[in-house]
Amino acid sequence: MPLSEDEQRILLEIEKDFYDNDPEFAREVSETTLTRHALRNIRWAVLGGVLGLVGIGLGLQVHFALSFVAFLVVFASAVVIERNVRKMGRLGLEKVSDSIAKRTRPRSADSFGDRMRRRFRNDPS
C-alpha cells in the first residue's frame, strides 16, 4: 500500500532533518550495507582465529587449560565467520569475489598467466 502525499511529505521532512542535524552519521548509515558489515565482522573473526591459534601453541607450553581457552576463541571465531557468511548469502559472496577478482586481475594484456596459456596451447606434445 503506497504512502499518501501527506505521509510522503512528512517522511521527506524527517529525512532532511536527519541529514541536516548529523551529516556524518547519515553518511555512515547510508554507506554501511549488510555485506560491508558482515565482511568487517569476518575480518575481526579471522584475526581472532589467528590469535587463538597462536594462543593454542603458546598455551600448550604453559598449561592445558590455557590452550583450551584459546581453542574456544578459535571455535567462536569460526562460528562468527559462518554466521556472517550466511547473512551475506550467495549474492553477497559473489559481489565480494567479483570485487576481489577485479582488484587482483593483472593490468597488462600480456600477463604471466596469458603467456603460460599460449605456451601450453602451442606446445605440440
PDB file of N, CA, C and O in Angstrom, residues 45-125:
ATOM      1  N   ALA A  45      36.861 -11.697  13.044  1.00  0.00           N
ATOM      2  CA  ALA A  45      36.834 -13.099  13.455  1.00  0.00           C
ATOM      3  C   ALA A  45      38.071 -13.841  12.950  1.00  0.00           C
ATOM      4  O   ALA A  45      38.613 -14.702  13.655  1.00  0.00           O
ATOM      5  N   VAL A  46      38.530 -13.528  11.747  1.00  0.00           N
ATOM      6  CA  VAL A  46      39.754 -14.161  11.238  1.00  0.00           C
ATOM      7  C   VAL A  46      40.937 -13.757  12.110  1.00  0.00           C
ATOM      8  O   VAL A  46      41.777 -14.601  12.461  1.00  0.00           O
ATOM      9  N   LEU A  47      40.998 -12.485  12.466  1.00  0.00           N
ATOM     10  CA  LEU A  47      42.074 -12.034  13.358  1.00  0.00           C
ATOM     11  C   LEU A  47      42.001 -12.769  14.698  1.00  0.00           C
ATOM     12  O   LEU A  47      43.021 -13.230  15.219  1.00  0.00           O
ATOM     13  N   GLY A  48      40.794 -12.892  15.243  1.00  0.00           N
ATOM     14  CA  GLY A  48      40.626 -13.628  16.495  1.00  0.00           C
ATOM     15  C   GLY A  48      41.014 -15.089  16.354  1.00  0.00           C
ATOM     16  O   GLY A  48      41.611 -15.675  17.265  1.00  0.00           O
ATOM     17  N   GLY A  49      40.692 -15.698  15.208  1.00  0.00           N
ATOM     18  CA  GLY A  49      41.064 -17.095  14.979  1.00  0.00           C
ATOM     19  C   GLY A  49      42.572 -17.284  14.908  1.00  0.00           C
ATOM     20  O   GLY A  49      43.112 -18.239  15.471  1.00  0.00           O
ATOM     21  N   VAL A  50      43.244 -16.362  14.227  1.00  0.00           N
ATOM     22  CA  VAL A  50      44.708 -16.454  14.138  1.00  0.00           C
ATOM     23  C   VAL A  50      45.335 -16.273  15.522  1.00  0.00           C
ATOM     24  O   VAL A  50      46.251 -17.021  15.903  1.00  0.00           O
ATOM     25  N   LEU A  51      44.830 -15.294  16.257  1.00  0.00           N
ATOM     26  CA  LEU A  51      45.357 -15.103  17.610  1.00  0.00           C
ATOM     27  C   LEU A  51      45.058 -16.314  18.495  1.00  0.00           C
ATOM     28  O   LEU A  51      45.873 -16.683  19.346  1.00  0.00           O
ATOM     29  N   GLY A  52      43.890 -16.934  18.293  1.00  0.00           N
ATOM     30  CA  GLY A  52      43.557 -18.140  19.043  1.00  0.00           C
ATOM     31  C   GLY A  52      44.492 -19.293  18.714  1.00  0.00           C
ATOM     32  O   GLY A  52      44.898 -20.052  19.611  1.00  0.00           O
ATOM     33  N   LEU A  53      44.853 -19.424  17.433  1.00  0.00           N
ATOM     34  CA  LEU A  53      45.799 -20.489  17.053  1.00  0.00           C
ATOM     35  C   LEU A  53      47.168 -20.253  17.684  1.00  0.00           C
ATOM     36  O   LEU A  53      47.818 -21.195  18.153  1.00  0.00           O
ATOM     37  N   VAL A  54      47.595 -18.994  17.690  1.00  0.00           N
ATOM     38  CA  VAL A  54      48.860 -18.672  18.351  1.00  0.00           C
ATOM     39  C   VAL A  54      48.739 -18.963  19.839  1.00  0.00           C
ATOM     40  O   VAL A  54      49.663 -19.514  20.461  1.00  0.00           O
ATOM     41  N   GLY A  55      47.580 -18.633  20.404  1.00  0.00           N
ATOM     42  CA  GLY A  55      47.348 -18.904  21.827  1.00  0.00           C
ATOM     43  C   GLY A  55      47.374 -20.385  22.154  1.00  0.00           C
ATOM     44  O   GLY A  55      47.808 -20.781  23.240  1.00  0.00           O
ATOM     45  N   ILE A  56      46.891 -21.211  21.216  1.00  0.00           N
ATOM     46  CA  ILE A  56      46.946 -22.659  21.451  1.00  0.00           C
ATOM     47  C   ILE A  56      48.392 -23.112  21.571  1.00  0.00           C
ATOM     48  O   ILE A  56      48.764 -23.857  22.489  1.00  0.00           O
ATOM     49  N   GLY A  57      49.212 -22.651  20.636  1.00  0.00           N
ATOM     50  CA  GLY A  57      50.626 -23.046  20.674  1.00  0.00           C
ATOM     51  C   GLY A  57      51.325 -22.558  21.924  1.00  0.00           C
ATOM     52  O   GLY A  57      52.087 -23.303  22.558  1.00  0.00           O
ATOM     53  N   LEU A  58      51.082 -21.311  22.283  1.00  0.00           N
ATOM     54  CA  LEU A  58      51.726 -20.779  23.481  1.00  0.00           C
ATOM     55  C   LEU A  58      51.119 -21.378  24.747  1.00  0.00           C
ATOM     56  O   LEU A  58      51.829 -21.606  25.729  1.00  0.00           O
ATOM     57  N   GLY A  59      49.814 -21.628  24.720  1.00  0.00           N
ATOM     58  CA  GLY A  59      49.148 -22.180  25.896  1.00  0.00           C
ATOM     59  C   GLY A  59      49.588 -23.595  26.206  1.00  0.00           C
ATOM     60  O   GLY A  59      49.626 -23.998  27.372  1.00  0.00           O
ATOM     61  N   LEU A  60      49.930 -24.365  25.181  1.00  0.00           N
ATOM     62  CA  LEU A  60      50.404 -25.728  25.423  1.00  0.00           C
ATOM     63  C   LEU A  60      51.729 -25.746  26.164  1.00  0.00           C
ATOM     64  O   LEU A  60      52.051 -26.716  26.853  1.00  0.00           O
ATOM     65  N   GLN A  61      52.504 -24.683  26.016  1.00  0.00           N
ATOM     66  CA  GLN A  61      53.778 -24.617  26.725  1.00  0.00           C
ATOM     67  C   GLN A  61      53.585 -24.290  28.204  1.00  0.00           C
ATOM     68  O   GLN A  61      54.434 -24.618  29.024  1.00  0.00           O
ATOM     69  N   VAL A  62      52.464 -23.658  28.536  1.00  0.00           N
ATOM     70  CA  VAL A  62      52.234 -23.245  29.915  1.00  0.00           C
ATOM     71  C   VAL A  62      51.340 -24.243  30.636  1.00  0.00           C
ATOM     72  O   VAL A  62      51.739 -24.853  31.619  1.00  0.00           O
ATOM     73  N   HIS A  63      50.087 -24.385  30.126  1.00  0.00           N
ATOM     74  CA  HIS A  63      49.132 -25.266  30.786  1.00  0.00           C
ATOM     75  C   HIS A  63      48.045 -25.623  29.786  1.00  0.00           C
ATOM     76  O   HIS A  63      47.690 -24.828  28.915  1.00  0.00           O
ATOM     77  N   PHE A  64      47.517 -26.818  29.938  1.00  0.00           N
ATOM     78  CA  PHE A  64      46.482 -27.303  29.031  1.00  0.00           C
ATOM     79  C   PHE A  64      45.247 -26.410  29.049  1.00  0.00           C
ATOM     80  O   PHE A  64      44.605 -26.193  28.022  1.00  0.00           O
ATOM     81  N   ALA A  65      44.897 -25.859  30.208  1.00  0.00           N
ATOM     82  CA  ALA A  65      43.690 -25.028  30.326  1.00  0.00           C
ATOM     83  C   ALA A  65      43.796 -23.770  29.463  1.00  0.00           C
ATOM     84  O   ALA A  65      42.804 -23.335  28.872  1.00  0.00           O
ATOM     85  N   LEU A  66      44.977 -23.181  29.374  1.00  0.00           N
ATOM     86  CA  LEU A  66      45.156 -22.004  28.532  1.00  0.00           C
ATOM     87  C   LEU A  66      44.955 -22.336  27.059  1.00  0.00           C
ATOM     88  O   LEU A  66      44.350 -21.563  26.314  1.00  0.00           O
ATOM     89  N   SER A  67      45.464 -23.484  26.638  1.00  0.00           N
ATOM     90  CA  SER A  67      45.277 -23.868  25.246  1.00  0.00           C
ATOM     91  C   SER A  67      43.813 -24.192  24.967  1.00  0.00           C
ATOM     92  O   SER A  67      43.318 -23.955  23.867  1.00  0.00           O
ATOM     93  N   PHE A  68      43.093 -24.707  25.954  1.00  0.00           N
ATOM     94  CA  PHE A  68      41.674 -24.978  25.773  1.00  0.00           C
ATOM     95  C   PHE A  68      40.897 -23.673  25.613  1.00  0.00           C
ATOM     96  O   PHE A  68      39.996 -23.572  24.774  1.00  0.00           O
ATOM     97  N   VAL A  69      41.235 -22.655  26.381  1.00  0.00           N
ATOM     98  CA  VAL A  69      40.596 -21.350  26.245  1.00  0.00           C
ATOM     99  C   VAL A  69      40.889 -20.773  24.861  1.00  0.00           C
ATOM    100  O   VAL A  69      39.996 -20.215  24.204  1.00  0.00           O
ATOM    101  N   ALA A  70      42.119 -20.925  24.410  1.00  0.00           N
ATOM    102  CA  ALA A  70      42.472 -20.446  23.069  1.00  0.00           C
ATOM    103  C   ALA A  70      41.696 -21.211  22.003  1.00  0.00           C
ATOM    104  O   ALA A  70      41.264 -20.632  21.000  1.00  0.00           O
ATOM    105  N   PHE A  71      41.491 -22.512  22.215  1.00  0.00           N
ATOM    106  CA  PHE A  71      40.683 -23.291  21.282  1.00  0.00           C
ATOM    107  C   PHE A  71      39.252 -22.768  21.242  1.00  0.00           C
ATOM    108  O   PHE A  71      38.631 -22.692  20.176  1.00  0.00           O
ATOM    109  N   LEU A  72      38.717 -22.388  22.387  1.00  0.00           N
ATOM    110  CA  LEU A  72      37.365 -21.829  22.425  1.00  0.00           C
ATOM    111  C   LEU A  72      37.294 -20.511  21.645  1.00  0.00           C
ATOM    112  O   LEU A  72      36.287 -20.219  21.000  1.00  0.00           O
ATOM    113  N   VAL A  73      38.365 -19.731  21.674  1.00  0.00           N
ATOM    114  CA  VAL A  73      38.422 -18.492  20.893  1.00  0.00           C
ATOM    115  C   VAL A  73      38.395 -18.819  19.403  1.00  0.00           C
ATOM    116  O   VAL A  73      37.674 -18.180  18.624  1.00  0.00           O
ATOM    117  N   VAL A  74      39.154 -19.833  18.995  1.00  0.00           N
ATOM    118  CA  VAL A  74      39.165 -20.250  17.590  1.00  0.00           C
ATOM    119  C   VAL A  74      37.776 -20.739  17.182  1.00  0.00           C
ATOM    120  O   VAL A  74      37.264 -20.404  16.105  1.00  0.00           O
ATOM    121  N   PHE A  75      37.150 -21.530  18.037  1.00  0.00           N
ATOM    122  CA  PHE A  75      35.823 -22.052  17.740  1.00  0.00           C
ATOM    123  C   PHE A  75      34.800 -20.917  17.626  1.00  0.00           C
ATOM    124  O   PHE A  75      33.983 -20.893  16.696  1.00  0.00           O
ATOM    125  N   ALA A  76      34.849 -19.969  18.544  1.00  0.00           N
ATOM    126  CA  ALA A  76      33.927 -18.832  18.492  1.00  0.00           C
ATOM    127  C   ALA A  76      34.161 -18.008  17.224  1.00  0.00           C
ATOM    128  O   ALA A  76      33.202 -17.540  16.593  1.00  0.00           O
ATOM    129  N   SER A  77      35.404 -17.863  16.818  1.00  0.00           N
ATOM    130  CA  SER A  77      35.709 -17.134  15.587  1.00  0.00           C
ATOM    131  C   SER A  77      35.126 -17.850  14.374  1.00  0.00           C
ATOM    132  O   SER A  77      34.583 -17.213  13.471  1.00  0.00           O
ATOM    133  N   ALA A  78      35.225 -19.171  14.365  1.00  0.00           N
ATOM    134  CA  ALA A  78      34.663 -19.939  13.254  1.00  0.00           C
ATOM    135  C   ALA A  78      33.143 -19.794  13.206  1.00  0.00           C
ATOM    136  O   ALA A  78      32.558 -19.676  12.126  1.00  0.00           O
ATOM    137  N   VAL A  79      32.511 -19.755  14.355  1.00  0.00           N
ATOM    138  CA  VAL A  79      31.053 -19.580  14.402  1.00  0.00           C
ATOM    139  C   VAL A  79      30.669 -18.199  13.880  1.00  0.00           C
ATOM    140  O   VAL A  79      29.711 -18.062  13.106  1.00  0.00           O
ATOM    141  N   VAL A  80      31.411 -17.178  14.265  1.00  0.00           N
ATOM    142  CA  VAL A  80      31.130 -15.826  13.795  1.00  0.00           C
ATOM    143  C   VAL A  80      31.305 -15.743  12.280  1.00  0.00           C
ATOM    144  O   VAL A  80      30.477 -15.146  11.582  1.00  0.00           O
ATOM    145  N   ILE A  81      32.347 -16.350  11.759  1.00  0.00           N
ATOM    146  CA  ILE A  81      32.568 -16.352  10.315  1.00  0.00           C
ATOM    147  C   ILE A  81      31.411 -17.045   9.608  1.00  0.00           C
ATOM    148  O   ILE A  81      30.866 -16.534   8.620  1.00  0.00           O
ATOM    149  N   GLU A  82      31.021 -18.204  10.105  1.00  0.00           N
ATOM    150  CA  GLU A  82      29.944 -18.965   9.462  1.00  0.00           C
ATOM    151  C   GLU A  82      28.635 -18.179   9.480  1.00  0.00           C
ATOM    152  O   GLU A  82      27.925 -18.108   8.475  1.00  0.00           O
ATOM    153  N   ARG A  83      28.299 -17.562  10.567  1.00  0.00           N
ATOM    154  CA  ARG A  83      27.036 -16.804  10.660  1.00  0.00           C
ATOM    155  C   ARG A  83      27.045 -15.598   9.731  1.00  0.00           C
ATOM    156  O   ARG A  83      26.037 -15.279   9.108  1.00  0.00           O
ATOM    157  N   ASN A  84      28.161 -14.922   9.639  1.00  0.00           N
ATOM    158  CA  ASN A  84      28.223 -13.755   8.769  1.00  0.00           C
ATOM    159  C   ASN A  84      28.233 -14.130   7.296  1.00  0.00           C
ATOM    160  O   ASN A  84      27.695 -13.397   6.469  1.00  0.00           O
ATOM    161  N   VAL A  85      28.833 -15.261   6.966  1.00  0.00           N
ATOM    162  CA  VAL A  85      28.775 -15.734   5.583  1.00  0.00           C
ATOM    163  C   VAL A  85      27.333 -16.085   5.226  1.00  0.00           C
ATOM    164  O   VAL A  85      26.852 -15.781   4.136  1.00  0.00           O
ATOM    165  N   ARG A  86      26.602 -16.689   6.139  1.00  0.00           N
ATOM    166  CA  ARG A  86      25.186 -16.988   5.893  1.00  0.00           C
ATOM    167  C   ARG A  86      24.374 -15.708   5.745  1.00  0.00           C
ATOM    168  O   ARG A  86      23.463 -15.642   4.923  1.00  0.00           O
ATOM    169  N   LYS A  87      24.679 -14.687   6.530  1.00  0.00           N
ATOM    170  CA  LYS A  87      23.959 -13.413   6.411  1.00  0.00           C
ATOM    171  C   LYS A  87      24.182 -12.789   5.040  1.00  0.00           C
ATOM    172  O   LYS A  87      23.268 -12.223   4.450  1.00  0.00           O
ATOM    173  N   MET A  88      25.413 -12.862   4.563  1.00  0.00           N
ATOM    174  CA  MET A  88      25.716 -12.273   3.261  1.00  0.00           C
ATOM    175  C   MET A  88      24.998 -13.015   2.147  1.00  0.00           C
ATOM    176  O   MET A  88      24.554 -12.408   1.189  1.00  0.00           O
ATOM    177  N   GLY A  89      24.907 -14.321   2.259  1.00  0.00           N
ATOM    178  CA  GLY A  89      24.225 -15.097   1.238  1.00  0.00           C
ATOM    179  C   GLY A  89      25.052 -15.229  -0.027  1.00  0.00           C
ATOM    180  O   GLY A  89      26.174 -14.744  -0.127  1.00  0.00           O
ATOM    181  N   ARG A  90      24.467 -15.882  -0.994  1.00  0.00           N
ATOM    182  CA  ARG A  90      25.170 -16.168  -2.247  1.00  0.00           C
ATOM    183  C   ARG A  90      25.476 -14.885  -3.012  1.00  0.00           C
ATOM    184  O   ARG A  90      26.575 -14.718  -3.541  1.00  0.00           O
ATOM    185  N   LEU A  91      24.522 -13.961  -3.091  1.00  0.00           N
ATOM    186  CA  LEU A  91      24.745 -12.737  -3.857  1.00  0.00           C
ATOM    187  C   LEU A  91      25.837 -11.881  -3.239  1.00  0.00           C
ATOM    188  O   LEU A  91      26.657 -11.307  -3.949  1.00  0.00           O
ATOM    189  N   GLY A  92      25.857 -11.805  -1.919  1.00  0.00           N
ATOM    190  CA  GLY A  92      26.906 -11.037  -1.260  1.00  0.00           C
ATOM    191  C   GLY A  92      28.280 -11.636  -1.492  1.00  0.00           C
ATOM    192  O   GLY A  92      29.245 -10.921  -1.728  1.00  0.00           O
ATOM    193  N   LEU A  93      28.364 -12.962  -1.444  1.00  0.00           N
ATOM    194  CA  LEU A  93      29.646 -13.615  -1.691  1.00  0.00           C
ATOM    195  C   LEU A  93      30.096 -13.425  -3.131  1.00  0.00           C
ATOM    196  O   LEU A  93      31.284 -13.230  -3.400  1.00  0.00           O
ATOM    197  N   GLU A  94      29.145 -13.463  -4.080  1.00  0.00           N
ATOM    198  CA  GLU A  94      29.510 -13.235  -5.475  1.00  0.00           C
ATOM    199  C   GLU A  94      30.013 -11.812  -5.676  1.00  0.00           C
ATOM    200  O   GLU A  94      30.981 -11.578  -6.407  1.00  0.00           O
ATOM    201  N   LYS A  95      29.368 -10.856  -5.008  1.00  0.00           N
ATOM    202  CA  LYS A  95      29.801  -9.469  -5.127  1.00  0.00           C
ATOM    203  C   LYS A  95      31.215  -9.287  -4.564  1.00  0.00           C
ATOM    204  O   LYS A  95      32.053  -8.616  -5.160  1.00  0.00           O
ATOM    205  N   VAL A  96      31.465  -9.911  -3.429  1.00  0.00           N
ATOM    206  CA  VAL A  96      32.786  -9.805  -2.807  1.00  0.00           C
ATOM    207  C   VAL A  96      33.843 -10.480  -3.675  1.00  0.00           C
ATOM    208  O   VAL A  96      34.915  -9.926  -3.909  1.00  0.00           O
ATOM    209  N   SER A  97      33.536 -11.678  -4.186  1.00  0.00           N
ATOM    210  CA  SER A  97      34.522 -12.381  -5.013  1.00  0.00           C
ATOM    211  C   SER A  97      34.772 -11.634  -6.316  1.00  0.00           C
ATOM    212  O   SER A  97      35.900 -11.610  -6.810  1.00  0.00           O
ATOM    213  N   ASP A  98      33.741 -11.000  -6.895  1.00  0.00           N
ATOM    214  CA  ASP A  98      33.946 -10.205  -8.101  1.00  0.00           C
ATOM    215  C   ASP A  98      34.837  -9.008  -7.828  1.00  0.00           C
ATOM    216  O   ASP A  98      35.722  -8.692  -8.627  1.00  0.00           O
ATOM    217  N   SER A  99      34.625  -8.335  -6.697  1.00  0.00           N
ATOM    218  CA  SER A  99      35.456  -7.175  -6.389  1.00  0.00           C
ATOM    219  C   SER A  99      36.900  -7.587  -6.113  1.00  0.00           C
ATOM    220  O   SER A  99      37.829  -6.887  -6.492  1.00  0.00           O
ATOM    221  N   ILE A 100      37.089  -8.744  -5.478  1.00  0.00           N
ATOM    222  CA  ILE A 100      38.453  -9.240  -5.246  1.00  0.00           C
ATOM    223  C   ILE A 100      39.106  -9.611  -6.565  1.00  0.00           C
ATOM    224  O   ILE A 100      40.275  -9.304  -6.801  1.00  0.00           O
ATOM    225  N   ALA A 101      38.343 -10.255  -7.449  1.00  0.00           N
ATOM    226  CA  ALA A 101      38.900 -10.645  -8.749  1.00  0.00           C
ATOM    227  C   ALA A 101      39.290  -9.417  -9.567  1.00  0.00           C
ATOM    228  O   ALA A 101      40.307  -9.417 -10.251  1.00  0.00           O
ATOM    229  N   LYS A 102      38.488  -8.357  -9.488  1.00  0.00           N
ATOM    230  CA  LYS A 102      38.818  -7.140 -10.230  1.00  0.00           C
ATOM    231  C   LYS A 102      40.076  -6.489  -9.689  1.00  0.00           C
ATOM    232  O   LYS A 102      40.870  -5.934 -10.433  1.00  0.00           O
ATOM    233  N   ARG A 103      40.274  -6.560  -8.366  1.00  0.00           N
ATOM    234  CA  ARG A 103      41.470  -5.959  -7.767  1.00  0.00           C
ATOM    235  C   ARG A 103      42.722  -6.761  -8.069  1.00  0.00           C
ATOM    236  O   ARG A 103      43.797  -6.207  -8.173  1.00  0.00           O
ATOM    237  N   THR A 104      42.599  -8.084  -8.186  1.00  0.00           N
ATOM    238  CA  THR A 104      43.788  -8.919  -8.353  1.00  0.00           C
ATOM    239  C   THR A 104      44.078  -9.256  -9.801  1.00  0.00           C
ATOM    240  O   THR A 104      45.096  -9.871 -10.078  1.00  0.00           O
ATOM    241  N   ARG A 105      43.197  -8.882 -10.731  1.00  0.00           N
ATOM    242  CA  ARG A 105      43.439  -9.149 -12.139  1.00  0.00           C
ATOM    243  C   ARG A 105      44.644  -8.349 -12.615  1.00  0.00           C
ATOM    244  O   ARG A 105      44.786  -7.181 -12.298  1.00  0.00           O
ATOM    245  N   PRO A 106      45.501  -8.981 -13.411  1.00  0.00           N
ATOM    246  CA  PRO A 106      46.663  -8.240 -13.905  1.00  0.00           C
ATOM    247  C   PRO A 106      46.223  -7.133 -14.850  1.00  0.00           C
ATOM    248  O   PRO A 106      45.273  -7.286 -15.611  1.00  0.00           O
ATOM    249  N   ARG A 107      46.921  -6.021 -14.789  1.00  0.00           N
ATOM    250  CA  ARG A 107      46.543  -4.864 -15.593  1.00  0.00           C
ATOM    251  C   ARG A 107      47.070  -4.978 -17.021  1.00  0.00           C
ATOM    252  O   ARG A 107      46.476  -4.460 -17.932  1.00  0.00           O
ATOM    253  N   SER A 108      48.185  -5.638 -17.222  1.00  0.00           N
ATOM    254  CA  SER A 108      48.744  -5.723 -18.567  1.00  0.00           C
ATOM    255  C   SER A 108      48.053  -6.831 -19.352  1.00  0.00           C
ATOM    256  O   SER A 108      47.617  -7.839 -18.813  1.00  0.00           O
ATOM    257  N   ALA A 109      47.944  -6.611 -20.647  1.00  0.00           N
ATOM    258  CA  ALA A 109      47.285  -7.598 -21.505  1.00  0.00           C
ATOM    259  C   ALA A 109      48.156  -8.839 -21.640  1.00  0.00           C
ATOM    260  O   ALA A 109      47.658  -9.931 -21.898  1.00  0.00           O
ATOM    261  N   ASP A 110      49.448  -8.686 -21.470  1.00  0.00           N
ATOM    262  CA  ASP A 110      50.364  -9.806 -21.632  1.00  0.00           C
ATOM    263  C   ASP A 110      50.870 -10.231 -20.254  1.00  0.00           C
ATOM    264  O   ASP A 110      52.043 -10.103 -19.939  1.00  0.00           O
ATOM    265  N   SER A 111      49.976 -10.757 -19.440  1.00  0.00           N
ATOM    266  CA  SER A 111      50.347 -11.169 -18.101  1.00  0.00           C
ATOM    267  C   SER A 111      51.059 -12.518 -18.135  1.00  0.00           C
ATOM    268  O   SER A 111      51.085 -13.211 -19.155  1.00  0.00           O
ATOM    269  N   PHE A 112      51.612 -12.893 -17.005  1.00  0.00           N
ATOM    270  CA  PHE A 112      52.322 -14.165 -16.903  1.00  0.00           C
ATOM    271  C   PHE A 112      51.400 -15.339 -17.216  1.00  0.00           C
ATOM    272  O   PHE A 112      51.771 -16.254 -17.935  1.00  0.00           O
ATOM    273  N   GLY A 113      50.175 -15.288 -16.687  1.00  0.00           N
ATOM    274  CA  GLY A 113      49.220 -16.372 -16.936  1.00  0.00           C
ATOM    275  C   GLY A 113      48.865 -16.492 -18.407  1.00  0.00           C
ATOM    276  O   GLY A 113      48.748 -17.603 -18.946  1.00  0.00           O
ATOM    277  N   ASP A 114      48.698 -15.351 -19.093  1.00  0.00           N
ATOM    278  CA  ASP A 114      48.399 -15.390 -20.528  1.00  0.00           C
ATOM    279  C   ASP A 114      49.554 -15.984 -21.320  1.00  0.00           C
ATOM    280  O   ASP A 114      49.350 -16.777 -22.244  1.00  0.00           O
ATOM    281  N   ARG A 115      50.775 -15.604 -20.957  1.00  0.00           N
ATOM    282  CA  ARG A 115      51.945 -16.157 -21.664  1.00  0.00           C
ATOM    283  C   ARG A 115      52.045 -17.669 -21.459  1.00  0.00           C
ATOM    284  O   ARG A 115      52.348 -18.413 -22.397  1.00  0.00           O
ATOM    285  N   MET A 116      51.775 -18.126 -20.237  1.00  0.00           N
ATOM    286  CA  MET A 116      51.848 -19.570 -19.972  1.00  0.00           C
ATOM    287  C   MET A 116      50.745 -20.315 -20.725  1.00  0.00           C
ATOM    288  O   MET A 116      50.986 -21.408 -21.263  1.00  0.00           O
ATOM    289  N   ARG A 117      49.540 -19.765 -20.792  1.00  0.00           N
ATOM    290  CA  ARG A 117      48.463 -20.416 -21.539  1.00  0.00           C
ATOM    291  C   ARG A 117      48.818 -20.532 -23.012  1.00  0.00           C
ATOM    292  O   ARG A 117      48.594 -21.578 -23.628  1.00  0.00           O
ATOM    293  N   ARG A 118      49.360 -19.458 -23.604  1.00  0.00           N
ATOM    294  CA  ARG A 118      49.764 -19.512 -25.017  1.00  0.00           C
ATOM    295  C   ARG A 118      50.867 -20.543 -25.217  1.00  0.00           C
ATOM    296  O   ARG A 118      50.870 -21.276 -26.199  1.00  0.00           O
ATOM    297  N   ARG A 119      51.809 -20.594 -24.299  1.00  0.00           N
ATOM    298  CA  ARG A 119      52.920 -21.523 -24.427  1.00  0.00           C
ATOM    299  C   ARG A 119      52.433 -22.971 -24.400  1.00  0.00           C
ATOM    300  O   ARG A 119      52.866 -23.796 -25.199  1.00  0.00           O
ATOM    301  N   PHE A 120      51.494 -23.285 -23.485  1.00  0.00           N
ATOM    302  CA  PHE A 120      50.997 -24.643 -23.413  1.00  0.00           C
ATOM    303  C   PHE A 120      50.063 -24.995 -24.559  1.00  0.00           C
ATOM    304  O   PHE A 120      49.957 -26.130 -24.972  1.00  0.00           O
ATOM    305  N   ARG A 121      49.347 -24.022 -25.107  1.00  0.00           N
ATOM    306  CA  ARG A 121      48.482 -24.289 -26.255  1.00  0.00           C
ATOM    307  C   ARG A 121      49.293 -24.568 -27.509  1.00  0.00           C
ATOM    308  O   ARG A 121      48.925 -25.387 -28.332  1.00  0.00           O
ATOM    309  N   ASN A 122      50.411 -23.881 -27.659  1.00  0.00           N
ATOM    310  CA  ASN A 122      51.250 -24.050 -28.848  1.00  0.00           C
ATOM    311  C   ASN A 122      52.195 -25.241 -28.731  1.00  0.00           C
ATOM    312  O   ASN A 122      52.827 -25.603 -29.717  1.00  0.00           O
ATOM    313  N   ASP A 123      52.306 -25.812 -27.566  1.00  0.00           N
ATOM    314  CA  ASP A 123      53.202 -26.950 -27.354  1.00  0.00           C
ATOM    315  C   ASP A 123      52.662 -28.178 -28.087  1.00  0.00           C
ATOM    316  O   ASP A 123      51.569 -28.628 -27.820  1.00  0.00           O
ATOM    317  N   PRO A 124      53.427 -28.768 -29.052  1.00  0.00           N
ATOM    318  CA  PRO A 124      52.927 -29.907 -29.823  1.00  0.00           C
ATOM    319  C   PRO A 124      52.831 -31.199 -29.012  1.00  0.00           C
ATOM    320  O   PRO A 124      52.105 -32.114 -29.380  1.00  0.00           O
ATOM    321  N   SER A 125      53.517 -31.331 -27.903  1.00  0.00           N
ATOM    322  CA  SER A 125      53.487 -32.591 -27.163  1.00  0.00           C
ATOM    323  C   SER A 125      52.342 -32.696 -26.225  1.00  0.00           C
ATOM    324  O   SER A 125      51.534 -31.936 -26.013  1.00  0.00           O
TER     325      SER A 125
END
